[in-house]
CSV table of C-alpha atoms in Angstrom, one decimal:
chain,number,residue,atom,x,y,z
K,256,MET,CA,16.5,70.6,-33.2
K,257,LYS,CA,14.8,73.7,-33.1
K,258,THR,CA,15.6,77.2,-33.2
K,259,ARG,CA,13.4,80.1,-31.7
K,260,ASP,CA,13.8,83.7,-31.5
K,261,TYR,CA,13.3,86.4,-28.5
K,262,LEU,CA,13.1,90.2,-28.4
K,263,SER,CA,15.5,91.3,-25.4
K,264,GLU,CA,14.6,94.5,-23.8
K,265,ASP,CA,17.2,96.3,-26.1
K,266,GLY,CA,15.1,95.8,-28.8
K,267,LEU,CA,17.4,92.6,-30.1
K,268,PHE,CA,16.4,89.3,-31.3
K,269,THR,CA,18.3,86.7,-30.1
K,270,SER,CA,17.6,83.1,-31.8
K,271,VAL,CA,17.9,80.2,-29.0
K,272,ILE,CA,18.5,76.6,-30.2
K,273,SER,CA,16.5,73.9,-28.1
K,274,ARG,CA,17.7,70.1,-28.1
K,275,PRO,CA,15.4,67.5,-27.6
K,276,PRO,CA,16.4,65.4,-24.7
K,277,LEU,CA,18.9,62.7,-25.4
K,278,ASP,CA,17.3,59.2,-25.7
K,279,THR,CA,17.8,56.3,-23.6
K,280,ASN,CA,18.6,52.9,-24.8
K,281,LEU,CA,16.1,51.6,-23.2
K,282,GLN,CA,13.5,54.0,-25.1
K,283,LYS,CA,15.3,53.2,-28.4
K,284,GLU,CA,14.8,49.6,-27.9
K,285,GLN,CA,11.2,50.2,-26.9
K,286,ARG,CA,10.2,52.5,-30.0
K,287,SER,CA,12.1,50.2,-32.6
K,288,ASN,CA,9.6,47.0,-30.9
K,289,THR,CA,6.7,49.8,-31.4
K,290,VAL,CA,7.3,50.0,-35.3
K,291,LEU,CA,8.1,46.4,-36.0
K,292,THR,CA,5.1,45.5,-34.3
K,293,LYS,CA,3.1,47.9,-36.7
K,294,LEU,CA,4.9,46.7,-39.6
K,295,SER,CA,4.5,43.1,-38.8
K,296,GLU,CA,1.7,40.8,-39.4
K,297,LYS,CA,-0.8,39.8,-37.3
K,298,PRO,CA,1.0,37.4,-34.7
K,299,SER,CA,-0.4,33.8,-35.5
K,300,LEU,CA,-1.5,31.1,-33.6
K,301,VAL,CA,1.8,29.4,-32.4
K,302,ASN,CA,3.5,32.9,-31.7
K,303,ARG,CA,0.5,33.6,-29.4
K,304,ARG,CA,0.3,30.6,-27.5
K,305,ALA,CA,4.6,31.1,-27.1
K,306,ASN,CA,4.1,34.3,-24.9
K,307,GLU,CA,1.4,32.4,-23.0
K,308,PRO,CA,1.7,30.1,-19.9
K,309,SER,CA,2.0,26.2,-20.8
K,310,GLY,CA,-1.8,25.1,-20.9
K,311,ALA,CA,-3.1,28.4,-20.4
K,312,HIS,CA,-3.5,28.8,-24.7
K,313,LEU,CA,-5.4,25.7,-25.3
K,314,THR,CA,-7.8,26.9,-22.5
K,315,ASP,CA,-8.6,30.2,-23.9
K,316,THR,CA,-9.0,29.4,-27.2
K,317,ASN,CA,-12.2,28.2,-29.0
K,318,VAL,CA,-12.9,26.0,-31.8
K,319,GLN,CA,-14.0,28.8,-33.6
K,320,THR,CA,-10.3,30.6,-33.2
K,321,LEU,CA,-8.9,27.5,-34.4
K,322,TRP,CA,-10.3,27.2,-37.6
K,323,HIS,CA,-10.3,30.8,-38.4
K,324,SER,CA,-6.8,30.3,-37.9
K,325,PHE,CA,-6.7,26.9,-40.0
K,326,ARG,CA,-8.3,28.1,-43.1
K,327,SER,CA,-6.4,31.2,-43.5
K,328,ASN,CA,-2.9,29.7,-43.3
K,329,THR,CA,-3.4,26.3,-44.7
K,330,THR,CA,-1.7,25.3,-47.9
K,331,MET,CA,-5.2,23.6,-49.4
K,332,HIS,CA,-6.4,26.1,-52.4
K,333,GLY,CA,-10.0,28.0,-52.0
K,334,LEU,CA,-10.6,26.9,-48.4
K,335,LYS,CA,-9.9,30.5,-47.0
K,336,TYR,CA,-12.6,31.8,-50.5
K,337,ALA,CA,-15.2,29.0,-49.6
K,338,THR,CA,-15.1,30.2,-46.0
K,339,ASP,CA,-15.2,34.0,-46.0
K,340,MET,CA,-19.3,34.7,-46.6
K,341,SER,CA,-18.6,38.4,-45.3
K,342,ASN,CA,-18.6,40.2,-48.5
K,343,TYR,CA,-19.7,38.1,-51.5
K,344,LYS,CA,-21.9,34.7,-50.7
K,345,LEU,CA,-22.6,34.2,-54.0
K,346,ARG,CA,-18.7,33.7,-54.8
K,347,GLY,CA,-18.4,31.8,-51.4
K,348,GLY,CA,-21.0,29.7,-53.1
K,349,LEU,CA,-19.5,28.9,-55.7
K,350,TRP,CA,-16.3,28.3,-54.2
K,351,ILE,CA,-18.0,25.5,-51.8
K,352,LEU,CA,-19.5,24.0,-54.5
K,353,ALA,CA,-16.0,23.8,-56.5
K,354,LEU,CA,-14.4,22.2,-53.5
K,355,LEU,CA,-17.3,20.0,-53.1
K,356,CYS,CA,-16.7,18.5,-56.4
K,357,MET,CA,-12.9,18.4,-56.6
K,358,ALA,CA,-13.3,16.7,-53.1
K,359,GLY,CA,-15.5,13.8,-54.8
K,360,LEU,CA,-13.2,13.3,-57.5
K,361,LEU,CA,-10.6,12.5,-55.4
K,362,ILE,CA,-12.4,10.4,-53.0
K,363,TYR,CA,-13.6,8.6,-56.1
K,364,THR,CA,-10.4,8.3,-57.6
K,365,CYS,CA,-9.0,6.9,-53.9
K,366,VAL,CA,-11.5,4.6,-53.9
K,367,GLY,CA,-10.3,3.0,-57.3
K,368,LEU,CA,-6.5,3.5,-56.6
K,369,PHE,CA,-7.2,1.4,-53.7
K,370,ASN,CA,-9.6,-1.1,-55.0
K,371,LYS,CA,-6.6,-2.2,-57.2
K,372,TYR,CA,-4.3,-2.1,-55.1
K,373,THR,CA,-6.4,-4.9,-52.9
K,374,GLN,CA,-6.9,-6.8,-56.1
K,375,HIS,CA,-3.0,-7.5,-56.6
K,376,THR,CA,-3.5,-6.2,-60.4
K,377,THR,CA,-0.2,-7.1,-62.4
K,378,MET,CA,1.4,-5.4,-65.6
K,379,SER,CA,3.2,-6.9,-68.0
K,380,ASN,CA,6.7,-5.5,-69.0
K,381,ILE,CA,8.0,-7.3,-72.5
K,382,LYS,CA,11.9,-6.7,-73.8
K,383,VAL,CA,14.1,-8.1,-75.9
K,384,GLU,CA,17.3,-9.3,-74.1
K,385,LEU,CA,20.6,-9.4,-76.2
K,386,VAL,CA,22.7,-12.3,-74.8
K,387,ASN,CA,25.9,-14.0,-75.8
K,388,GLN,CA,24.7,-17.9,-75.8
K,389,LEU,CA,21.2,-19.6,-74.9
K,390,PRO,CA,19.9,-22.7,-73.7
K,391,PHE,CA,19.0,-25.2,-76.0
K,392,PRO,CA,15.7,-27.0,-75.9
K,393,ALA,CA,14.7,-30.3,-75.2
K,394,ILE,CA,13.5,-32.3,-78.7
K,395,THR,CA,11.4,-35.1,-78.5
K,396,PHE,CA,11.1,-37.7,-81.9
K,397,CYS,CA,8.0,-39.1,-82.1
K,398,ASN,CA,7.1,-42.2,-84.8
K,399,LEU,CA,4.0,-42.3,-86.6
K,400,SER,CA,3.9,-45.8,-86.4
K,401,PRO,CA,3.8,-46.7,-82.2
K,402,TYR,CA,4.8,-50.1,-82.9
K,403,LYS,CA,7.2,-52.4,-85.6
K,404,ARG,CA,5.9,-54.3,-87.2
K,405,SER,CA,8.7,-57.2,-87.1
K,406,SER,CA,8.9,-56.6,-83.5
K,407,LEU,CA,4.8,-56.8,-82.7
K,408,ARG,CA,4.8,-60.0,-85.5
K,409,PRO,CA,0.3,-59.5,-86.1
K,410,ASP,CA,-1.9,-62.2,-86.8
K,411,ALA,CA,-5.2,-61.8,-88.6
K,412,ALA,CA,-6.8,-60.7,-85.3
K,413,MET,CA,-4.2,-58.4,-84.2
K,414,GLU,CA,-4.4,-56.6,-87.5
K,415,HIS,CA,-8.0,-56.5,-87.0
K,416,TYR,CA,-7.7,-55.2,-84.1
K,417,LEU,CA,-5.0,-52.5,-85.3
K,418,LEU,CA,-7.6,-51.6,-87.7
K,419,THR,CA,-10.7,-51.0,-85.2
K,420,ILE,CA,-9.0,-48.8,-83.0
K,421,SER,CA,-7.2,-47.3,-86.5
K,422,ARG,CA,-8.6,-44.3,-88.9
K,423,MET,CA,-9.6,-47.1,-90.7
K,424,THR,CA,-12.2,-48.3,-88.1
K,425,ASN,CA,-15.3,-46.9,-90.5
K,426,PHE,CA,-14.3,-49.6,-93.2
K,427,VAL,CA,-14.3,-52.6,-91.2
K,428,PRO,CA,-16.5,-54.3,-89.2
K,429,PRO,CA,-16.7,-54.6,-85.6
K,430,LEU,CA,-14.4,-56.8,-83.4
K,431,ASP,CA,-16.2,-59.6,-81.3
K,432,TYR,CA,-13.9,-59.9,-78.5
K,433,ASP,CA,-15.8,-63.2,-77.6
K,434,TYR,CA,-15.2,-64.5,-80.9
K,435,PRO,CA,-12.3,-68.1,-80.1
K,436,ILE,CA,-9.8,-66.3,-82.3
K,437,TYR,CA,-10.0,-63.0,-80.6
K,438,SER,CA,-9.2,-64.8,-76.9
K,439,ASN,CA,-5.8,-63.6,-77.0
K,440,LEU,CA,-6.9,-60.0,-76.6
K,441,SER,CA,-8.0,-60.6,-73.8
K,442,LEU,CA,-4.5,-61.5,-71.8
K,443,PRO,CA,-2.8,-59.3,-70.0
K,444,LEU,CA,0.7,-58.1,-71.4
K,445,PRO,CA,3.8,-57.8,-69.7
K,446,ASP,CA,5.4,-54.6,-68.5
K,447,GLU,CA,8.1,-53.9,-71.1
K,448,TRP,CA,5.7,-54.8,-73.7
K,449,ILE,CA,5.7,-51.4,-75.0
K,450,HIS,CA,9.7,-51.8,-75.3
K,451,ASN,CA,9.9,-54.1,-76.9
K,452,VAL,CA,7.3,-53.4,-79.9
K,453,SER,CA,8.9,-50.2,-80.6
K,454,PHE,CA,11.5,-48.9,-82.5
K,455,THR,CA,14.9,-48.4,-81.0
K,456,VAL,CA,16.9,-45.3,-81.5
K,457,ASN,CA,19.4,-47.2,-83.8
K,458,ASP,CA,16.4,-48.5,-86.0
K,459,LEU,CA,15.6,-44.7,-85.9
K,460,PHE,CA,18.6,-42.5,-86.5
K,461,TYR,CA,21.7,-43.4,-88.8
K,462,ALA,CA,23.4,-39.8,-87.7
K,463,CYS,CA,23.4,-36.7,-85.5
K,464,VAL,CA,25.7,-34.2,-85.8
K,465,ASP,CA,26.1,-31.4,-83.6
K,466,MET,CA,26.5,-27.4,-84.4
K,467,GLN,CA,30.3,-27.8,-84.9
K,468,ASN,CA,29.8,-30.5,-87.9
K,469,VAL,CA,31.1,-33.5,-85.0
K,470,MET,CA,29.0,-36.7,-85.4
K,471,LEU,CA,27.6,-37.5,-82.1
K,472,ASN,CA,26.4,-41.2,-80.6
K,473,CYS,CA,23.0,-41.2,-81.3
K,474,SER,CA,22.0,-43.7,-78.7
K,475,GLU,CA,24.1,-41.7,-76.2
K,476,VAL,CA,22.4,-38.1,-76.9
K,477,LEU,CA,19.1,-39.4,-77.2
K,478,THR,CA,16.9,-40.9,-73.7
K,479,PRO,CA,14.1,-43.1,-74.4
K,480,THR,CA,10.6,-41.1,-73.1
K,481,LEU,CA,7.1,-42.7,-72.9
K,482,THR,CA,4.7,-40.3,-74.1
K,483,GLU,CA,0.7,-40.9,-74.9
K,484,ILE,CA,1.2,-41.7,-78.8
K,485,GLY,CA,4.4,-44.3,-77.9
K,486,LEU,CA,7.9,-44.7,-77.5
K,487,CYS,CA,9.8,-41.2,-78.2
K,488,PHE,CA,13.2,-40.4,-78.0
K,489,THR,CA,14.2,-36.8,-76.6
K,490,PHE,CA,17.5,-35.3,-77.2
K,491,ASN,CA,18.7,-32.9,-74.5
K,492,SER,CA,16.6,-34.1,-71.8
K,493,GLU,CA,16.4,-33.5,-68.1
K,494,GLU,CA,18.2,-37.1,-67.5
K,495,TYR,CA,20.6,-36.5,-69.8
K,496,ILE,CA,21.0,-32.9,-68.5
K,497,ARG,CA,21.6,-34.4,-64.8
K,498,SER,CA,25.0,-36.1,-65.8
K,499,HIS,CA,26.2,-33.7,-68.8
K,500,GLY,CA,25.1,-30.4,-67.6
K,501,PRO,CA,23.2,-28.1,-69.5
K,502,LEU,CA,23.5,-27.8,-72.9
K,503,VAL,CA,23.8,-24.0,-74.4
K,504,THR,CA,24.4,-22.9,-77.9
K,505,SER,CA,26.5,-19.5,-79.0
K,506,THR,CA,26.3,-19.8,-82.6
K,507,THR,CA,23.2,-19.0,-85.1
K,508,GLY,CA,22.0,-19.4,-88.4
K,509,SER,CA,21.4,-22.8,-90.5
K,510,ALA,CA,24.9,-23.6,-91.8
K,511,LYS,CA,25.6,-23.9,-87.7
K,512,SER,CA,22.6,-26.5,-86.9
K,513,LEU,CA,22.1,-29.3,-85.1
K,514,ALA,CA,21.4,-32.0,-87.6
K,515,PHE,CA,19.5,-35.4,-87.2
K,516,TYR,CA,19.2,-37.7,-90.1
K,517,THR,CA,16.6,-40.6,-89.7
K,518,HIS,CA,15.2,-43.6,-91.5
K,519,ILE,CA,11.4,-44.1,-91.2
K,520,ASP,CA,10.8,-47.3,-92.4
K,521,GLN,CA,7.7,-47.4,-93.6
K,522,ASP,CA,7.9,-51.3,-94.3
K,523,GLU,CA,7.4,-51.6,-90.5
K,524,TYR,CA,4.3,-49.5,-90.1
K,525,VAL,CA,1.2,-50.8,-88.7
K,526,TYR,CA,-2.5,-49.4,-88.9
K,527,ASN,CA,-2.8,-46.4,-86.4
K,528,ASP,CA,-4.7,-42.9,-86.0
K,529,ASN,CA,-2.3,-41.7,-88.2
K,530,LEU,CA,-2.6,-42.0,-92.4
K,531,ALA,CA,1.0,-40.3,-92.8
K,532,ALA,CA,4.3,-41.1,-92.5
K,533,GLY,CA,6.7,-39.2,-90.6
K,534,MET,CA,7.7,-38.1,-87.3
K,535,LYS,CA,6.3,-35.9,-84.7
K,536,ILE,CA,8.7,-33.3,-83.4
K,537,ILE,CA,8.1,-31.6,-80.0
K,538,VAL,CA,10.9,-28.8,-79.4
K,539,HIS,CA,10.1,-28.0,-75.7
K,540,ASP,CA,11.6,-27.1,-72.2
K,541,PRO,CA,13.6,-30.0,-70.4
K,542,ASN,CA,12.2,-29.4,-67.5
K,543,GLU,CA,8.6,-30.1,-69.2
K,544,GLU,CA,6.9,-33.2,-70.1
K,545,PRO,CA,6.3,-33.2,-74.1
K,546,ASP,CA,3.1,-32.2,-75.1
K,547,THR,CA,2.3,-34.1,-77.8
K,548,ASP,CA,-0.5,-32.2,-78.8
K,549,GLN,CA,1.9,-29.3,-80.0
K,550,GLY,CA,5.3,-29.5,-82.3
K,551,PHE,CA,5.3,-30.3,-86.2
K,552,PHE,CA,5.4,-33.2,-88.2
K,553,ALA,CA,8.3,-34.0,-90.5
K,554,SER,CA,7.8,-36.1,-93.4
K,555,PRO,CA,10.5,-38.4,-95.2
K,556,GLY,CA,12.0,-37.3,-98.4
K,557,PHE,CA,12.4,-33.6,-96.8
K,558,SER,CA,15.1,-31.4,-94.9
K,559,VAL,CA,13.0,-29.4,-92.5
K,560,TYR,CA,15.1,-26.0,-91.2
K,561,ALA,CA,13.3,-25.4,-87.5
K,562,SER,CA,14.4,-21.9,-86.9
K,563,LEU,CA,14.3,-22.0,-82.6
K,564,THR,CA,13.0,-19.1,-80.7
K,565,LEU,CA,13.0,-18.4,-76.7
K,566,THR,CA,10.1,-16.8,-74.3
K,567,LYS,CA,10.8,-16.7,-70.9
K,568,TYR,CA,7.9,-16.0,-69.0
K,569,LYS,CA,8.2,-14.8,-65.2
K,570,TYR,CA,4.5,-14.6,-62.8
K,571,LEU,CA,4.1,-13.3,-59.5
K,572,PRO,CA,3.4,-15.6,-56.6
K,573,TYR,CA,0.4,-15.2,-54.3
K,574,PRO,CA,-1.4,-12.9,-53.7
K,575,TYR,CA,-0.7,-12.2,-57.7
K,576,LYS,CA,-2.5,-13.9,-59.8
K,577,CYS,CA,-1.2,-15.4,-63.4
K,578,ALA,CA,-3.3,-15.9,-66.3
K,579,GLY,CA,-6.5,-17.7,-66.0
K,580,GLY,CA,-7.0,-15.7,-62.9
K,581,ARG,CA,-5.1,-18.4,-61.2
K,582,TYR,CA,-2.3,-18.2,-58.6
K,583,CYS,CA,0.8,-19.8,-60.0
K,584,LEU,CA,3.3,-22.3,-58.3
K,585,ASP,CA,6.5,-21.1,-57.0
K,586,THR,CA,8.6,-24.0,-57.6
K,587,ASP,CA,11.9,-21.7,-56.8
K,588,VAL,CA,11.2,-21.3,-53.4
K,589,GLU,CA,13.2,-22.8,-50.6
K,590,GLY,CA,11.7,-26.3,-49.2
K,591,PHE,CA,9.2,-26.6,-52.1
K,592,GLN,CA,7.8,-30.6,-52.6
K,593,SER,CA,6.5,-31.4,-56.6
K,594,PRO,CA,2.8,-32.3,-55.4
K,595,LEU,CA,3.6,-34.9,-58.6
K,596,ARG,CA,4.0,-39.0,-58.0
K,597,TYR,CA,5.4,-40.2,-61.2
K,598,HIS,CA,8.0,-37.3,-62.3
K,599,ASP,CA,10.7,-35.4,-60.7
K,600,MET,CA,10.0,-32.4,-62.2
K,601,TYR,CA,7.0,-30.2,-62.1
K,602,SER,CA,5.3,-28.6,-64.8
K,603,ARG,CA,2.2,-28.1,-65.9
K,604,ASN,CA,1.6,-31.0,-68.6
K,605,ALA,CA,2.9,-33.5,-66.1
K,606,CYS,CA,0.8,-32.7,-64.0
K,607,ILE,CA,-2.3,-33.2,-66.5
K,608,ARG,CA,-0.9,-36.1,-67.5
K,609,GLU,CA,-1.1,-37.8,-63.8
K,610,CYS,CA,-4.8,-35.7,-63.3
K,611,LYS,CA,-5.9,-37.7,-66.5
K,612,TYR,CA,-4.1,-40.8,-65.3
K,613,ARG,CA,-5.7,-41.0,-61.9
K,614,TYR,CA,-9.2,-40.9,-63.6
K,615,LEU,CA,-8.8,-43.2,-66.3
K,616,VAL,CA,-7.3,-45.9,-63.9
K,617,ARG,CA,-10.5,-44.9,-61.5
K,618,MET,CA,-12.7,-45.8,-64.6
K,619,CYS,CA,-10.9,-48.8,-66.4
K,620,GLY,CA,-8.8,-50.6,-63.6
K,621,CYS,CA,-5.7,-50.6,-65.3
K,622,GLN,CA,-3.2,-47.8,-67.2
K,623,ALA,CA,-2.2,-48.0,-70.5
K,624,PRO,CA,1.1,-49.6,-71.7
K,625,THR,CA,2.4,-45.7,-72.6
K,626,ASP,CA,1.9,-45.1,-68.7
K,627,THR,CA,4.5,-44.6,-66.5
K,628,GLY,CA,2.0,-45.6,-63.1
K,629,PRO,CA,2.7,-48.8,-60.8
K,630,GLU,CA,-1.2,-49.7,-61.9
K,631,ARG,CA,-1.4,-53.3,-63.8
K,632,THR,CA,-1.3,-52.7,-68.0
K,633,CYS,CA,-4.6,-52.7,-69.7
K,634,THR,CA,-5.4,-55.7,-72.1
K,635,PHE,CA,-6.0,-55.1,-75.7
K,636,ARG,CA,-9.5,-55.3,-74.9
K,637,GLU,CA,-10.1,-53.4,-71.7
K,638,TYR,CA,-7.6,-50.1,-73.9
K,639,ALA,CA,-10.3,-50.7,-76.9
K,640,GLU,CA,-13.7,-50.7,-74.7
K,641,CYS,CA,-12.7,-48.8,-71.6
K,642,TYR,CA,-9.4,-46.9,-71.3
K,643,ARG,CA,-9.3,-45.4,-75.2
K,644,LEU,CA,-12.8,-44.3,-75.0
K,645,HIS,CA,-12.6,-42.4,-71.6
K,646,ASN,CA,-9.2,-41.0,-72.9
K,647,ARG,CA,-10.6,-39.4,-75.8
K,648,GLY,CA,-14.3,-38.3,-74.4
K,649,GLY,CA,-15.1,-38.9,-70.5
K,650,TYR,CA,-12.4,-36.8,-69.1
K,651,LEU,CA,-12.6,-34.3,-72.0
K,652,GLN,CA,-16.0,-33.7,-71.2
K,653,ASN,CA,-15.4,-34.1,-66.8
K,654,ILE,CA,-14.8,-30.4,-66.2
K,655,ALA,CA,-15.8,-31.3,-62.4
K,656,PHE,CA,-12.9,-33.6,-62.4
K,657,GLN,CA,-10.0,-31.8,-64.4
K,658,GLN,CA,-10.6,-29.1,-62.0
K,659,THR,CA,-10.3,-31.0,-59.0
K,660,CYS,CA,-6.8,-31.2,-60.5
K,661,GLN,CA,-5.0,-27.8,-59.8
K,662,CYS,CA,-2.6,-27.9,-62.2
K,663,ASP,CA,-1.3,-24.2,-61.9
K,664,LEU,CA,1.7,-22.8,-64.0
K,665,PRO,CA,4.9,-22.5,-62.6
K,666,CYS,CA,5.8,-19.1,-61.9
K,667,GLU,CA,8.8,-19.5,-64.1
K,668,PHE,CA,8.7,-21.3,-67.3
K,669,ASN,CA,10.3,-21.0,-71.0
K,670,VAL,CA,8.7,-21.8,-74.0
K,671,TYR,CA,10.3,-22.4,-77.1
K,672,GLY,CA,8.6,-21.7,-80.5
K,673,THR,CA,9.6,-23.3,-83.9
K,674,SER,CA,9.5,-21.8,-87.5
K,675,VAL,CA,9.6,-24.3,-90.3
K,676,THR,CA,10.9,-25.0,-93.8
K,677,SER,CA,11.8,-27.1,-96.2
K,678,GLY,CA,13.0,-28.9,-99.5
K,679,TYR,CA,13.2,-31.6,-101.1
K,680,PHE,CA,16.1,-34.6,-99.6
K,681,PRO,CA,17.9,-35.4,-101.0
K,682,SER,CA,19.0,-33.5,-103.9
K,683,LYS,CA,19.4,-35.4,-107.4
K,684,ILE,CA,23.0,-35.7,-107.2
K,685,ASN,CA,23.6,-36.5,-103.5
K,686,GLU,CA,20.5,-38.9,-103.9
K,687,ILE,CA,22.9,-41.0,-106.9
K,688,PHE,CA,26.0,-40.8,-103.9
K,689,LEU,CA,24.3,-42.0,-101.3
K,690,ASN,CA,22.2,-44.9,-103.1
K,691,ASN,CA,26.0,-45.7,-104.0
K,692,ALA,CA,26.7,-45.8,-100.7
K,693,GLY,CA,24.1,-48.5,-100.0
K,694,PHE,CA,21.3,-46.2,-98.8
K,695,GLU,CA,17.6,-47.2,-101.2
K,696,ASN,CA,14.4,-45.3,-100.9
K,697,LEU,CA,16.0,-42.1,-99.6
K,698,ARG,CA,12.6,-40.4,-100.8
K,699,ARG,CA,10.7,-43.1,-98.9
K,700,ASP,CA,12.4,-43.4,-95.7
K,701,TYR,CA,14.9,-40.9,-95.3
K,702,MET,CA,15.0,-37.5,-93.8
K,703,GLU,CA,16.7,-34.4,-92.4
K,704,VAL,CA,16.0,-32.1,-89.4
K,705,ARG,CA,18.1,-28.8,-89.0
K,706,PHE,CA,17.5,-26.7,-85.6
K,707,PHE,CA,18.8,-23.6,-85.0
K,708,PHE,CA,18.4,-19.6,-83.6
K,709,ASP,CA,18.6,-16.9,-85.7
K,710,THR,CA,20.0,-14.8,-83.3
K,711,LEU,CA,21.7,-14.5,-79.5
K,712,SER,CA,18.3,-13.3,-78.1
K,713,TYR,CA,15.0,-14.1,-76.5
K,714,LEU,CA,11.8,-12.5,-75.1
K,715,ASN,CA,11.5,-11.3,-71.5
K,716,VAL,CA,7.7,-12.0,-70.3
K,717,GLU,CA,8.0,-10.0,-66.4
K,718,TYR,CA,5.1,-9.4,-64.7
K,719,MET,CA,5.4,-6.8,-62.0
K,720,PRO,CA,2.6,-5.5,-59.6
K,721,GLU,CA,0.8,-2.4,-61.0
K,722,TYR,CA,0.2,-0.8,-58.1
K,723,ASN,CA,2.7,-1.1,-54.9
K,724,ILE,CA,3.3,1.3,-51.8
K,725,GLU,CA,5.8,3.7,-53.8
K,726,LYS,CA,3.3,3.8,-56.6
K,727,VAL,CA,0.1,4.1,-54.2
K,728,ILE,CA,1.6,7.1,-52.5
K,729,ALA,CA,2.7,8.8,-55.9
K,730,THR,CA,-0.3,8.7,-57.4
K,731,LEU,CA,-2.4,9.6,-54.2
K,732,GLY,CA,-0.5,12.6,-53.9
K,733,GLY,CA,-0.5,13.3,-57.9
K,734,GLN,CA,-4.3,13.4,-57.0
K,735,MET,CA,-4.3,15.5,-54.1
K,736,GLY,CA,-2.6,18.5,-55.9
K,737,ILE,CA,-4.5,18.3,-58.7
K,738,PHE,CA,-7.6,18.5,-57.4
K,739,LEU,CA,-7.3,20.1,-54.2
K,740,GLY,CA,-3.4,21.7,-54.6
K,741,ALA,CA,-3.0,20.0,-51.5
K,742,SER,CA,0.2,17.7,-49.9
K,743,PHE,CA,0.7,15.0,-47.1
K,744,LEU,CA,1.5,18.4,-45.0
K,745,THR,CA,-1.7,19.5,-45.6
K,746,LEU,CA,-2.6,16.4,-44.0
K,747,SER,CA,-1.0,16.9,-41.3
K,748,GLU,CA,-2.3,20.0,-40.9
K,749,LEU,CA,-5.7,19.0,-41.0
K,750,VAL,CA,-4.5,16.4,-37.8
K,751,GLU,CA,-3.4,19.1,-36.0
K,752,PHE,CA,-6.1,21.1,-36.4
K,753,LEU,CA,-8.9,18.1,-35.4
K,754,LEU,CA,-6.1,17.0,-32.7
K,755,MET,CA,-6.0,20.5,-31.0
K,756,ALA,CA,-9.9,21.1,-31.5
K,757,LEU,CA,-10.4,18.3,-29.6
K,758,ILE,CA,-8.1,19.0,-26.8
K,759,VAL,CA,-9.9,22.2,-26.6
K,760,CYS,CA,-13.5,20.9,-26.1
K,761,CYS,CA,-12.4,18.2,-23.4
K,762,LYS,CA,-10.8,20.8,-21.3
K,763,ARG,CA,-14.0,23.1,-21.3
K,764,PHE,CA,-16.1,19.8,-20.6
K,765,THR,CA,-14.0,19.1,-17.9
K,766,LYS,CA,-13.5,22.6,-16.4
K,767,ARG,CA,-17.3,22.5,-17.1
K,768,ARG,CA,-17.9,19.7,-15.0
K,769,ARG,CA,-15.2,20.9,-12.2
K,770,GLN,CA,-17.9,24.4,-11.8
């Protein structure tokens, strides 16, 4: 609103107020749009495309414009400074160098990540699990004398033969099998010979007591088992579990332990590889073949306490590798068929034993009395001159044949460990009482063996993929953020730019060809 003064004819001043013309609604809207346009930033490429006819923006836009829009609006750090050479070229060069270095480190990291993912590397997760009950292991007892003297009834020729295959072989003259006195050593042996000349369960065990201090029938809970060192007896065997179910325990401590009272009877011993008297005891999983190279010895005259521990291993199946760089065998997969011929359950020890059996049968044409295969049993002479020599030397040195066996570990298996302590058995007062009860030579022939868990826990060793899809994506996103300040959305911006540039080039090329 404006006021103006005018001089009239009579000499007086007159004030006239002039008002601007009223704006129309259309004029107000136009002025408002003009102000907003000035205040707002430059419209983006997407907004300009929205105001243009369909398909016209890509024809009229060149790659340089697209690149300028991409570098100005991308979320990748440093790109707009590296491409701006208008004022400070040195600054732009430093930004280019920084971007190239970061991009190189990102590529190097991604290549390493890809290699690890394709190599199917694993990592172990080890933890202690507390449980209410634990599966009890199988326990195999082997007398250190493979034969019982009164059952074998060795003559002078047999005594000489046993000495030549024992630890005393260096102290006796070699045996001439062609001499008539040794002719019986070349005769074939019956199939059940090993069972007829070995100790029986009643010979070795006079009492078995469970964790609740209840007497057990030893002949029912102990199963005869043929091993490489003779006929042994297994508590909680696979055969026993099939009939009675798995044995578990919820008690701990030596006071409530599984106890066996054994009678060694050294008067029935014969010459063999062991100079000691006692028992070889192997604690193993019921599904495993007892490995006679492991275990511990228990001697008569001692009370042996074996504290048990359990470790559960779980490897990943193919394509992940387990111990030794080989693949484990998934025995729990549906439709799995064991490759073993003479064992019901697959285990690595059983596979190695069958592999050794095939090698020795091929070299000697017969099997040992302790083998479970269908071949004929070797004579004493064949066993000493061929089978025993190849078993101790030839097979162990033939690495190429062992590699053909392919005895892989199962993907899941249990390992039981033992910690053994001992004391004199029996005490003086108990020895007097047992002597009065009819037991003789207690310190020479008898011993006590107890088994128990210290705690209701086990060590769980589980292998997991070191890199899976989720971890690869997370690691890649983190590396992109550290080196370039980018994300997967930044990749989508780059892909969008490349696609739009390709479309522009194709349309321009097509337009030129038409002209």
